[in-house]
Amino acid sequence: MRQSTISRSTAETEITVEVNLDGTGAYDNNTGVGFFDHMLDQLARHSLIDMKITAKGDLHIDDHHTVEDVGIALGQALADALGDKRGIRRYGACLLPMDDALVRTALDLSARPFLIWNVDLPTSKIGNFDTELVREFFQALSTHGGITLHVDMLHGINSHHIAEAAFKSVARALREAVEVDTRKSGDIPSTKGAL
Ligand SMILES: [Mn+2]
């Protein structure tokens, strides 16, 4: 069963993440940060990874710790659910349009964390949400999920659309990468024999 539950508790946040890689994109995300929940819902829906994320963070300070720590816990949950990565496609890519926004993702479930983030959000806020936290989330996800993650914005005007296109693009690429390769389902997809 390619599932995992991760609980992570610090002085700043208390987080539980449940994922099922072989899900249907069902989600139940409650972090106390409205826009972030909206983005996490997109991530689940378009990756077809079931996600239940509950976070209680120090939102009286700001959203930073909560968003970053959800990225950490979700990355850990994905890595745990993937196990030795036997049989997966490993790579995924997606070019995703959303109105004015066009975002390209290419990722490798390599166990070599690396983030290339070439996304300019033109406003500092989306509602109450600090747009710089979008990058923080993907940095944490990449580091703790062991993901080589390239995200490039090719075009964009509206911050909400750009952020949402980024989440959807990563989601769609993740869907591809975690899928079982039916032509090679018993093997680890590396000539090294390990990932
Ligand atoms: Mn939206």
Coordinates of N, CA and C in Angstrom, one line a residue, residues 56-194:
K56 N -2.0 23.0 12.9 CA -2.3 24.1 13.9 C -1.0 24.8 14.1
G57 N -0.9 26.0 13.5 CA 0.4 26.7 13.6 C 0.2 28.0 14.3
D58 N 1.4 28.7 14.4 CA 1.4 30.0 15.1 C 1.0 31.1 14.2
L59 N -0.2 31.1 13.8 CA -0.7 32.1 12.8 C -0.8 33.5 13.4
H60 N -0.7 33.6 14.7 CA -0.7 34.9 15.3 C 0.6 35.6 15.0
I61 N 1.6 34.9 14.6 CA 2.9 35.5 14.1 C 2.7 35.8 12.6
D62 N 2.7 34.8 11.8 CA 2.3 34.9 10.4 C 2.1 33.5 9.9
D63 N 1.9 33.3 8.6 CA 1.7 32.0 8.0 C 2.9 31.2 7.7
H64 N 4.1 31.9 7.9 CA 5.3 31.3 7.4 C 5.6 29.9 7.9
H65 N 5.6 29.7 9.3 CA 5.9 28.4 9.8 C 4.9 27.3 9.4
T66 N 3.7 27.7 9.3 CA 2.6 26.7 9.0 C 2.8 26.2 7.5
V67 N 3.1 27.2 6.6 CA 3.2 26.8 5.2 C 4.5 26.0 5.0
E68 N 5.6 26.4 5.6 CA 6.8 25.7 5.4 C 6.8 24.3 6.0
D69 N 6.2 24.2 7.2 CA 6.2 22.9 7.9 C 5.2 21.9 7.3
V70 N 4.2 22.4 6.6 CA 3.3 21.5 5.9 C 4.1 21.0 4.7
G71 N 4.9 21.9 4.1 CA 5.8 21.4 3.0 C 6.8 20.3 3.4
I72 N 7.3 20.5 4.6 CA 8.2 19.5 5.2 C 7.5 18.2 5.4
A73 N 6.4 18.2 6.1 CA 5.6 17.0 6.4 C 5.1 16.3 5.2
L74 N 4.6 17.1 4.2 CA 4.1 16.5 3.0 C 5.2 15.8 2.2
G75 N 6.4 16.5 2.1 CA 7.5 15.9 1.5 C 7.9 14.6 2.1
Q76 N 7.9 14.6 3.5 CA 8.3 13.4 4.2 C 7.3 12.2 3.9
A77 N 6.0 12.6 3.9 CA 4.9 11.6 3.6 C 5.1 11.0 2.2
L78 N 5.3 11.9 1.2 CA 5.5 11.4 -0.1 C 6.7 10.4 -0.2
A79 N 7.8 10.8 0.4 CA 9.0 10.0 0.3 C 8.7 8.7 1.0
D80 N 8.0 8.7 2.2 CA 7.7 7.5 2.9 C 6.8 6.6 2.1
A81 N 5.8 7.2 1.5 CA 4.8 6.4 0.7 C 5.5 5.8 -0.5
L82 N 6.5 6.4 -1.1 CA 7.2 5.9 -2.3 C 8.1 4.8 -1.9
G83 N 8.6 4.7 -0.7 CA 9.4 3.6 -0.3 C 10.7 3.6 -1.1
D84 N 11.0 2.4 -1.7 CA 12.3 2.2 -2.5 C 12.0 2.7 -3.9
K85 N 10.8 3.1 -4.2 CA 10.5 3.7 -5.5 C 10.4 2.6 -6.7
R86 N 10.3 1.4 -6.3 CA 10.3 0.3 -7.2 C 9.0 0.5 -8.2
G87 N 9.3 0.5 -9.4 CA 8.2 0.4 -10.4 C 7.6 1.8 -10.8
I88 N 8.1 2.9 -10.2 CA 7.5 4.2 -10.6 C 8.1 4.7 -11.9
R89 N 7.4 5.7 -12.4 CA 7.9 6.4 -13.6 C 9.0 7.3 -13.3
R90 N 9.1 7.8 -12.1 CA 10.1 8.7 -11.6 C 10.1 10.1 -12.1
Y91 N 10.0 10.3 -13.4 CA 10.0 11.7 -14.0 C 8.6 12.1 -14.3
G92 N 8.4 13.4 -14.2 CA 7.1 14.0 -14.6 C 7.3 15.4 -15.1
A93 N 6.4 15.8 -16.0 CA 6.5 17.2 -16.5 C 5.1 17.6 -16.9
C94 N 4.9 18.9 -16.8 CA 3.6 19.5 -17.2 C 3.7 20.9 -17.5
L95 N 3.1 21.3 -18.6 CA 3.0 22.7 -19.0 C 1.5 23.1 -18.8
L96 N 1.3 23.9 -17.8 CA -0.1 24.2 -17.4 C -0.5 25.6 -17.6
P97 N -1.5 25.9 -18.4 CA -2.1 27.2 -18.5 C -3.2 27.4 -17.5
M98 N -3.3 28.6 -17.0 CA -4.5 29.0 -16.3 C -4.8 30.5 -16.7
D99 N -5.7 30.8 -17.6 CA -5.9 32.1 -18.1 C -4.6 32.8 -18.5
D100 N -4.2 33.8 -17.9 CA -3.0 34.5 -18.3 C -1.7 33.8 -17.9
A101 N -1.8 32.9 -16.9 CA -0.6 32.2 -16.4 C -0.3 30.9 -17.2
L102 N 1.0 30.8 -17.4 CA 1.5 29.5 -18.0 C 2.8 29.1 -17.2
V103 N 2.7 27.9 -16.6 CA 3.8 27.4 -15.7 C 4.2 26.0 -16.2
R104 N 5.5 25.9 -16.2 CA 6.1 24.6 -16.6 C 6.8 23.9 -15.5
T105 N 6.5 22.7 -15.2 CA 7.2 21.9 -14.2 C 7.9 20.7 -14.8
A106 N 9.1 20.5 -14.4 CA 9.8 19.2 -14.7 C 10.3 18.7 -13.4
L107 N 10.0 17.5 -13.0 CA 10.5 16.9 -11.7 C 11.0 15.5 -11.9
D108 N 11.9 15.2 -10.9 CA 12.5 13.9 -10.8 C 12.5 13.5 -9.4
L109 N 11.9 12.3 -9.1 CA 11.8 11.8 -7.7 C 13.2 11.1 -7.5
S110 N 14.2 11.9 -7.4 CA 15.6 11.4 -7.5 C 16.2 11.1 -6.2
A111 N 15.6 11.6 -5.1 CA 16.3 11.7 -3.8 C 17.4 12.7 -3.8
R112 N 17.5 13.5 -4.8 CA 18.4 14.6 -4.8 C 17.7 15.9 -4.8
P113 N 17.4 16.5 -3.7 CA 16.6 17.7 -3.6 C 17.3 18.9 -4.3
F114 N 16.5 19.5 -5.2 CA 17.0 20.7 -5.9 C 15.8 21.5 -6.4
L115 N 15.8 22.7 -6.0 CA 14.7 23.5 -6.5 C 15.2 24.6 -7.4
I116 N 14.6 24.7 -8.6 CA 14.8 25.8 -9.5 C 13.4 26.5 -9.5
W117 N 13.4 27.7 -9.1 CA 12.1 28.4 -9.0 C 12.2 29.7 -9.7
N118 N 11.6 29.7 -10.9 CA 11.7 30.9 -11.7 C 10.2 31.4 -12.0
V119 N 9.7 31.9 -10.8 CA 8.3 32.3 -10.8 C 8.2 33.7 -10.2
D120 N 7.7 34.6 -10.9 CA 7.5 36.0 -10.3 C 6.1 36.3 -10.0
L121 N 5.8 36.4 -8.7 CA 4.4 36.7 -8.3 C 4.4 38.3 -8.2
P122 N 3.6 38.9 -9.0 CA 3.7 40.4 -9.1 C 3.2 41.2 -7.9
T123 N 2.5 40.5 -7.1 CA 2.0 41.2 -5.9 C 2.6 40.5 -4.6
S124 N 2.7 41.3 -3.5 CA 3.2 40.6 -2.3 C 2.2 39.9 -1.5
K125 N 0.9 40.1 -1.9 CA -0.2 39.4 -1.2 C -1.2 38.9 -2.2
I126 N -1.8 37.7 -1.8 CA -3.0 37.3 -2.4 C -4.0 37.2 -1.3
G127 N -5.0 38.1 -1.2 CA -5.8 38.3 0.0 C -4.8 38.6 1.1
N128 N -4.9 37.8 2.2 CA -4.0 38.0 3.4 C -2.7 37.2 3.2
F129 N -2.6 36.4 2.2 CA -1.5 35.4 2.0 C -0.3 36.1 1.4
D130 N 0.9 35.8 2.1 CA 2.2 36.4 1.6 C 2.6 35.5 0.4
T131 N 2.7 36.1 -0.8 CA 3.0 35.3 -2.0 C 4.4 34.7 -1.9
E132 N 5.4 35.2 -1.1 CA 6.7 34.7 -1.1 C 6.7 33.3 -0.4
L133 N 5.6 32.9 0.3 CA 5.5 31.6 0.9 C 5.2 30.5 -0.1
V134 N 4.8 30.8 -1.3 CA 4.7 29.8 -2.3 C 6.0 29.1 -2.6
R135 N 7.0 29.9 -2.8 CA 8.4 29.4 -3.0 C 8.8 28.6 -1.7
E136 N 8.6 29.1 -0.5 CA 9.0 28.4 0.7 C 8.4 27.0 0.8
F137 N 7.1 26.9 0.4 CA 6.5 25.6 0.4 C 7.2 24.6 -0.5
F138 N 7.4 25.1 -1.8 CA 8.0 24.1 -2.7 C 9.5 23.8 -2.4
Q139 N 10.2 24.8 -1.7 CA 11.5 24.5 -1.3 C 11.5 23.4 -0.2
A140 N 10.6 23.5 0.7 CA 10.4 22.5 1.8 C 10.0 21.1 1.2
L141 N 9.1 21.2 0.2 CA 8.6 19.9 -0.4 C 9.7 19.2 -1.2
S142 N 10.5 20.0 -1.9 CA 11.6 19.5 -2.6 C 12.7 18.8 -1.7
T143 N 13.1 19.6 -0.7 CA 14.1 19.1 0.3 C 13.7 17.9 1.0
H144 N 12.5 17.8 1.5 CA 12.1 16.7 2.3 C 11.4 15.6 1.6
G145 N 11.0 15.9 0.3 CA 10.5 14.8 -0.5 C 11.6 14.2 -1.4
G146 N 12.8 14.8 -1.4 CA 13.9 14.3 -2.3 C 13.5 14.5 -3.7
I147 N 13.1 15.7 -4.1 CA 12.6 15.9 -5.4 C 13.4 17.0 -6.1
T148 N 13.9 16.7 -7.3 CA 14.5 17.7 -8.1 C 13.4 18.3 -8.8
L149 N 13.2 19.6 -8.6 CA 12.0 20.3 -9.0 C 12.3 21.6 -9.7
H150 N 11.9 21.6 -10.9 CA 12.1 22.9 -11.7 C 10.7 23.4 -12.0
V151 N 10.5 24.7 -11.6 CA 9.2 25.3 -11.9 C 9.5 26.7 -12.6
D152 N 9.1 26.8 -13.8 CA 9.3 28.0 -14.5 C 8.0 28.7 -15.0
M153 N 7.9 29.9 -14.7 CA 6.7 30.7 -15.3 C 7.1 31.2 -16.6
L154 N 6.3 30.9 -17.6 CA 6.5 31.4 -19.0 C 5.8 32.6 -19.2
H155 N 4.6 32.8 -18.5 CA 3.8 34.0 -18.7 C 2.9 34.1 -17.5
G156 N 2.6 35.3 -17.1 CA 1.7 35.5 -16.0 C 1.5 36.9 -15.6
I157 N 0.2 37.3 -15.3 CA -0.1 38.6 -14.9 C -0.7 38.7 -13.5
N158 N -1.6 37.7 -13.2 CA -2.4 37.7 -12.0 C -1.8 36.7 -11.0
S159 N -1.5 37.2 -9.7 CA -0.8 36.4 -8.7 C -1.5 35.1 -8.4
H160 N -2.8 35.3 -8.2 CA -3.7 34.1 -7.9 C -3.6 33.0 -9.0
H161 N -3.7 33.5 -10.2 CA -3.6 32.5 -11.3 C -2.2 31.9 -11.4
I162 N -1.2 32.7 -11.2 CA 0.2 32.2 -11.3 C 0.5 31.1 -10.2
A163 N 0.1 31.5 -9.0 CA 0.3 30.5 -7.9 C -0.5 29.2 -8.1
E164 N -1.7 29.4 -8.5 CA -2.6 28.2 -8.8 C -2.0 27.4 -9.9
A165 N -1.6 28.0 -11.0 CA -1.0 27.3 -12.1 C 0.2 26.5 -11.7
A166 N 1.0 27.1 -10.8 CA 2.2 26.4 -10.3 C 1.8 25.2 -9.5
F167 N 0.9 25.3 -8.6 CA 0.5 24.1 -7.8 C -0.1 23.0 -8.7
K168 N -0.9 23.4 -9.7 CA -1.5 22.5 -10.6 C -0.5 21.8 -11.5
S169 N 0.5 22.6 -11.9 CA 1.5 22.1 -12.8 C 2.4 21.0 -12.0
V170 N 2.7 21.4 -10.8 CA 3.5 20.4 -10.0 C 2.7 19.2 -9.7
A171 N 1.4 19.4 -9.5 CA 0.5 18.3 -9.2 C 0.4 17.3 -10.4
R172 N 0.2 17.8 -11.5 CA 0.1 17.0 -12.7 C 1.4 16.3 -13.0
A173 N 2.5 16.9 -12.8 CA 3.8 16.3 -13.0 C 4.1 15.2 -12.0
L174 N 3.6 15.4 -10.7 CA 3.7 14.4 -9.7 C 2.9 13.2 -10.0
R175 N 1.7 13.4 -10.5 CA 0.9 12.3 -10.9 C 1.6 11.4 -11.8
E176 N 2.3 12.0 -12.8 CA 3.0 11.2 -13.8 C 4.2 10.4 -13.1
A177 N 4.9 11.1 -12.3 CA 6.1 10.6 -11.7 C 5.9 9.4 -10.7
V178 N 4.8 9.5 -9.9 CA 4.5 8.5 -8.9 C 3.8 7.3 -9.5
E179 N 3.3 7.4 -10.7 CA 2.5 6.3 -11.3 C 3.4 5.1 -11.5
V180 N 2.8 4.0 -11.4 CA 3.5 2.7 -11.7 C 3.7 2.5 -13.2
D181 N 4.9 2.3 -13.6 CA 5.2 2.1 -15.0 C 4.9 0.6 -15.3
T182 N 3.9 0.4 -16.0 CA 3.4 -1.0 -16.2 C 4.4 -1.8 -17.1
R183 N 5.3 -1.2 -17.8 CA 6.3 -1.9 -18.6 C 7.5 -2.3 -17.7
K184 N 7.6 -1.7 -16.5 CA 8.8 -2.0 -15.7 C 8.4 -1.9 -14.2
S185 N 7.4 -2.6 -13.9 CA 6.8 -2.3 -12.6 C 7.6 -3.0 -11.4
G186 N 8.5 -3.9 -11.7 CA 9.2 -4.5 -10.6 C 10.6 -3.9 -10.3
D187 N 11.0 -3.0 -11.1 CA 12.3 -2.5 -11.0 C 12.4 -1.1 -10.5
I188 N 13.6 -0.7 -9.9 CA 13.8 0.6 -9.5 C 14.4 1.4 -10.7
P189 N 13.7 2.5 -11.0 CA 14.0 3.2 -12.3 C 15.3 4.0 -12.3
S190 N 16.4 3.2 -12.1 CA 17.8 3.9 -12.2 C 18.8 2.8 -12.5
T191 N 19.8 3.1 -13.4 CA 20.8 2.2 -13.7 C 21.7 1.9 -12.5
K192 N 21.6 2.7 -11.5 CA 22.4 2.5 -10.3 C 21.7 1.4 -9.4
G193 N 20.4 1.1 -9.7 CA 19.7 0.1 -8.9 C 19.2 0.7 -7.6
A194 N 19.3 1.9 -7.4 CA 18.8 2.6 -6.1 C 18.5 4.0 -6.4

